[in-house]
PDB file of C-alpha atoms in Angstrom:
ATOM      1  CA  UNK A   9      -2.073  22.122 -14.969  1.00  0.00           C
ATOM      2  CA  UNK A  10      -4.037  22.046 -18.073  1.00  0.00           C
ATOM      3  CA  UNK A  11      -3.631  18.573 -18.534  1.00  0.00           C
ATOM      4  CA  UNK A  12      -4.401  18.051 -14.790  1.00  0.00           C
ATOM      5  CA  UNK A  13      -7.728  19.463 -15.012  1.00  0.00           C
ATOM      6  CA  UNK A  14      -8.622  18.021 -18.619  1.00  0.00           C
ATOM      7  CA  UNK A  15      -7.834  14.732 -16.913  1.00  0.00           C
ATOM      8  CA  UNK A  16      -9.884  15.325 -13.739  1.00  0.00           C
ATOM      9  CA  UNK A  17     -12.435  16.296 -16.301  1.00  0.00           C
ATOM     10  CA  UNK A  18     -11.922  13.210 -18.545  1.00  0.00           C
ATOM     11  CA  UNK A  19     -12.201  11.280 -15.271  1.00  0.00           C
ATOM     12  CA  UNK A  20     -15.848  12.270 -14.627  1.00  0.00           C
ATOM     13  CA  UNK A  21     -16.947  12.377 -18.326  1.00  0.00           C
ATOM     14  CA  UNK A  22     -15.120   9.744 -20.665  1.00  0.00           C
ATOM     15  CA  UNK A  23     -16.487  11.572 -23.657  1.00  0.00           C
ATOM     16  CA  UNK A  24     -15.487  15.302 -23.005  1.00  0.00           C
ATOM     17  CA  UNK A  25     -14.425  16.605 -25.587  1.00  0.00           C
ATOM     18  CA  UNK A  26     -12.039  19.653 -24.899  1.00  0.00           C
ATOM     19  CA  UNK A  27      -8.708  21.222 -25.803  1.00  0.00           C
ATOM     20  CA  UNK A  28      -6.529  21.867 -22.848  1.00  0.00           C
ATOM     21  CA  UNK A  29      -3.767  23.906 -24.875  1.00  0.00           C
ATOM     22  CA  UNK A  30      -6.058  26.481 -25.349  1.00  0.00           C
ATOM     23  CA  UNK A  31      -6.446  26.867 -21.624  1.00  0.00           C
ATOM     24  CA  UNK A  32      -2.756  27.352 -20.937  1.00  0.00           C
ATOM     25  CA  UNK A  33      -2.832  31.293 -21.621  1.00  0.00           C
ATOM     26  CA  UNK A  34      -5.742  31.072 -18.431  1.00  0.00           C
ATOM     27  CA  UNK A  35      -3.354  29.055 -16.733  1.00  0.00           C
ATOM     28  CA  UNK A  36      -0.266  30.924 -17.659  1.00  0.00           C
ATOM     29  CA  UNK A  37      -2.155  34.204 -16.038  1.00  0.00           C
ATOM     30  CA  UNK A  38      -3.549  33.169 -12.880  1.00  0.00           C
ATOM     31  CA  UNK A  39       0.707  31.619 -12.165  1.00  0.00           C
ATOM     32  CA  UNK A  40       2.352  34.721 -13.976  1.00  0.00           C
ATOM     33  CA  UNK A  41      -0.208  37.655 -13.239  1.00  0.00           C
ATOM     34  CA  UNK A  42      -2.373  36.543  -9.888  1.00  0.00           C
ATOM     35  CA  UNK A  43       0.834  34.770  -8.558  1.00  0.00           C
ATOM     36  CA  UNK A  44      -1.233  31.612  -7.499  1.00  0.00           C
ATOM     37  CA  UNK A  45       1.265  28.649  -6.506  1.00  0.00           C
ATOM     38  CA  UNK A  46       0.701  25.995  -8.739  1.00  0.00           C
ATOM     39  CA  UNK A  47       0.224  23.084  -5.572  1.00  0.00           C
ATOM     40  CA  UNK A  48      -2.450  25.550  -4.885  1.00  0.00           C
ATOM     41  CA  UNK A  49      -4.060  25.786  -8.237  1.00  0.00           C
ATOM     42  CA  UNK A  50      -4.009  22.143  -8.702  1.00  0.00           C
ATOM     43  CA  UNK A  51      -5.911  21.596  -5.178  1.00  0.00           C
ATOM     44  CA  UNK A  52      -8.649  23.937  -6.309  1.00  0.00           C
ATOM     45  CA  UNK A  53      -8.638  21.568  -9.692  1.00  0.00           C
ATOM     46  CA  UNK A  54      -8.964  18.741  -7.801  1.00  0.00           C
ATOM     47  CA  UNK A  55     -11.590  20.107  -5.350  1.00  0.00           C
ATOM     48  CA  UNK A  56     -13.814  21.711  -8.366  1.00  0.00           C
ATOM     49  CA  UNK A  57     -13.670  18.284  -9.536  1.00  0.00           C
ATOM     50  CA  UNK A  58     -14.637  15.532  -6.970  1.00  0.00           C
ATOM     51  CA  UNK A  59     -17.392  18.224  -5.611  1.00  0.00           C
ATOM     52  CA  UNK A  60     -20.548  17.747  -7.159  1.00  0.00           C
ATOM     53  CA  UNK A  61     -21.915  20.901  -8.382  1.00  0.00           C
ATOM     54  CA  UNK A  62     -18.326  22.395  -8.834  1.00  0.00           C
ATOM     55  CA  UNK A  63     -17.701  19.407 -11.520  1.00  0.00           C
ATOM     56  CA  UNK A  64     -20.520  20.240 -13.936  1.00  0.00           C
ATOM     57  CA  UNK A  65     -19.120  24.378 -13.618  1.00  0.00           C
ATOM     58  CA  UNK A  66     -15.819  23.997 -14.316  1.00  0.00           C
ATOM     59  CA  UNK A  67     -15.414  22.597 -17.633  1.00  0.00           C
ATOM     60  CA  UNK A  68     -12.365  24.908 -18.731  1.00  0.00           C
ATOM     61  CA  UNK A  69      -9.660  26.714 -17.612  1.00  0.00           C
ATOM     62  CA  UNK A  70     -11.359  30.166 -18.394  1.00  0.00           C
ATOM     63  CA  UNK A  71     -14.426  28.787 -16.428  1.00  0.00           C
ATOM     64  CA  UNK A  72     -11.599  27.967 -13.495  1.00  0.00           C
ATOM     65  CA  UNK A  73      -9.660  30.904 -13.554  1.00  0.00           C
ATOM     66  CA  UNK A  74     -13.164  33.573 -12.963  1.00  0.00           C
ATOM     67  CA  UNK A  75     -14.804  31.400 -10.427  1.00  0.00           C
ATOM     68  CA  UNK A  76     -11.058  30.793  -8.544  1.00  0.00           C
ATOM     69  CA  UNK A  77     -11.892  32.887  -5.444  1.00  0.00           C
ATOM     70  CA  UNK A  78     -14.725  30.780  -4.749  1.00  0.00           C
ATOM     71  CA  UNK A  79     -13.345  27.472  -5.346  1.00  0.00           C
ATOM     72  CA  UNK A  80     -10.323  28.206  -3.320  1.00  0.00           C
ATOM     73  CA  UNK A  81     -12.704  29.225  -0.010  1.00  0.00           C
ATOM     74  CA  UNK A  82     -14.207  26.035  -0.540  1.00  0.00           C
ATOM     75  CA  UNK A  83     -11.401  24.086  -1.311  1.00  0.00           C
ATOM     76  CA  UNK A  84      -9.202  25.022   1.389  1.00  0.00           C
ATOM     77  CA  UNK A  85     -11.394  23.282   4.270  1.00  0.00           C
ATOM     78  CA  UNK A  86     -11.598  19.767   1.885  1.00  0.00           C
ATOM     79  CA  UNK A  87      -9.717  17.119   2.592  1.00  0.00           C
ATOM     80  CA  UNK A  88      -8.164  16.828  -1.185  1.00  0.00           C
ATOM     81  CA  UNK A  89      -4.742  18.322  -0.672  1.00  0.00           C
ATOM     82  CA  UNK A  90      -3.178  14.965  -0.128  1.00  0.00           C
ATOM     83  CA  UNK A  91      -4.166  13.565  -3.697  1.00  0.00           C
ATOM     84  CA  UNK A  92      -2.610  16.270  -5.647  1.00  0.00           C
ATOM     85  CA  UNK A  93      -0.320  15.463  -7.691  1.00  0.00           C
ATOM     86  CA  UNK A  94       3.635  16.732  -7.417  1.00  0.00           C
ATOM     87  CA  UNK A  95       3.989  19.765 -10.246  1.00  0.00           C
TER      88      UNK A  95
END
């Protein structure tokens, strides 16, 4: 999932420069700790990516992990579910 959302990131700016390994312990918590599925955490990637304001917000996955209530309200009326990927 890390990967996922560096490369949705990557996607809208070529030149972003980020680690995604050090957002695996962010990751890691919201699976392990929150007990998020991960179909549902990739959705909410996905969404905070194609949406406009959402794109320029979530730039890690610290940054996705504290705004993840939102996102997921919004997310979960979009129409991005079928473009996620199989984890």
């Amino acid at each position: 999932l890390s990967d996922f959302l560096f490369a949705c990131i990557q996607k809208n700016n070529p030149n972003f420069k980020g680690e995604p390994r050090n957002w695996d312990d962010q990751i890691d918590k919201m699976i392990r700790i929150e007990k998020r599925p991960i179909e549902e955490i990739a959705q909410v990637i996905l969404f905070a990516q194609t949406d406009s304001f959402w794109q320029a917000n979530i730039l890690s996955g610290k940054k996705l992990r504290l705004q993840y209530d939102q996102l997921w309200i919004k997310a979960k009326g979009s129409a991005v579910k079928s473009q996620i990927p199989k984890f």
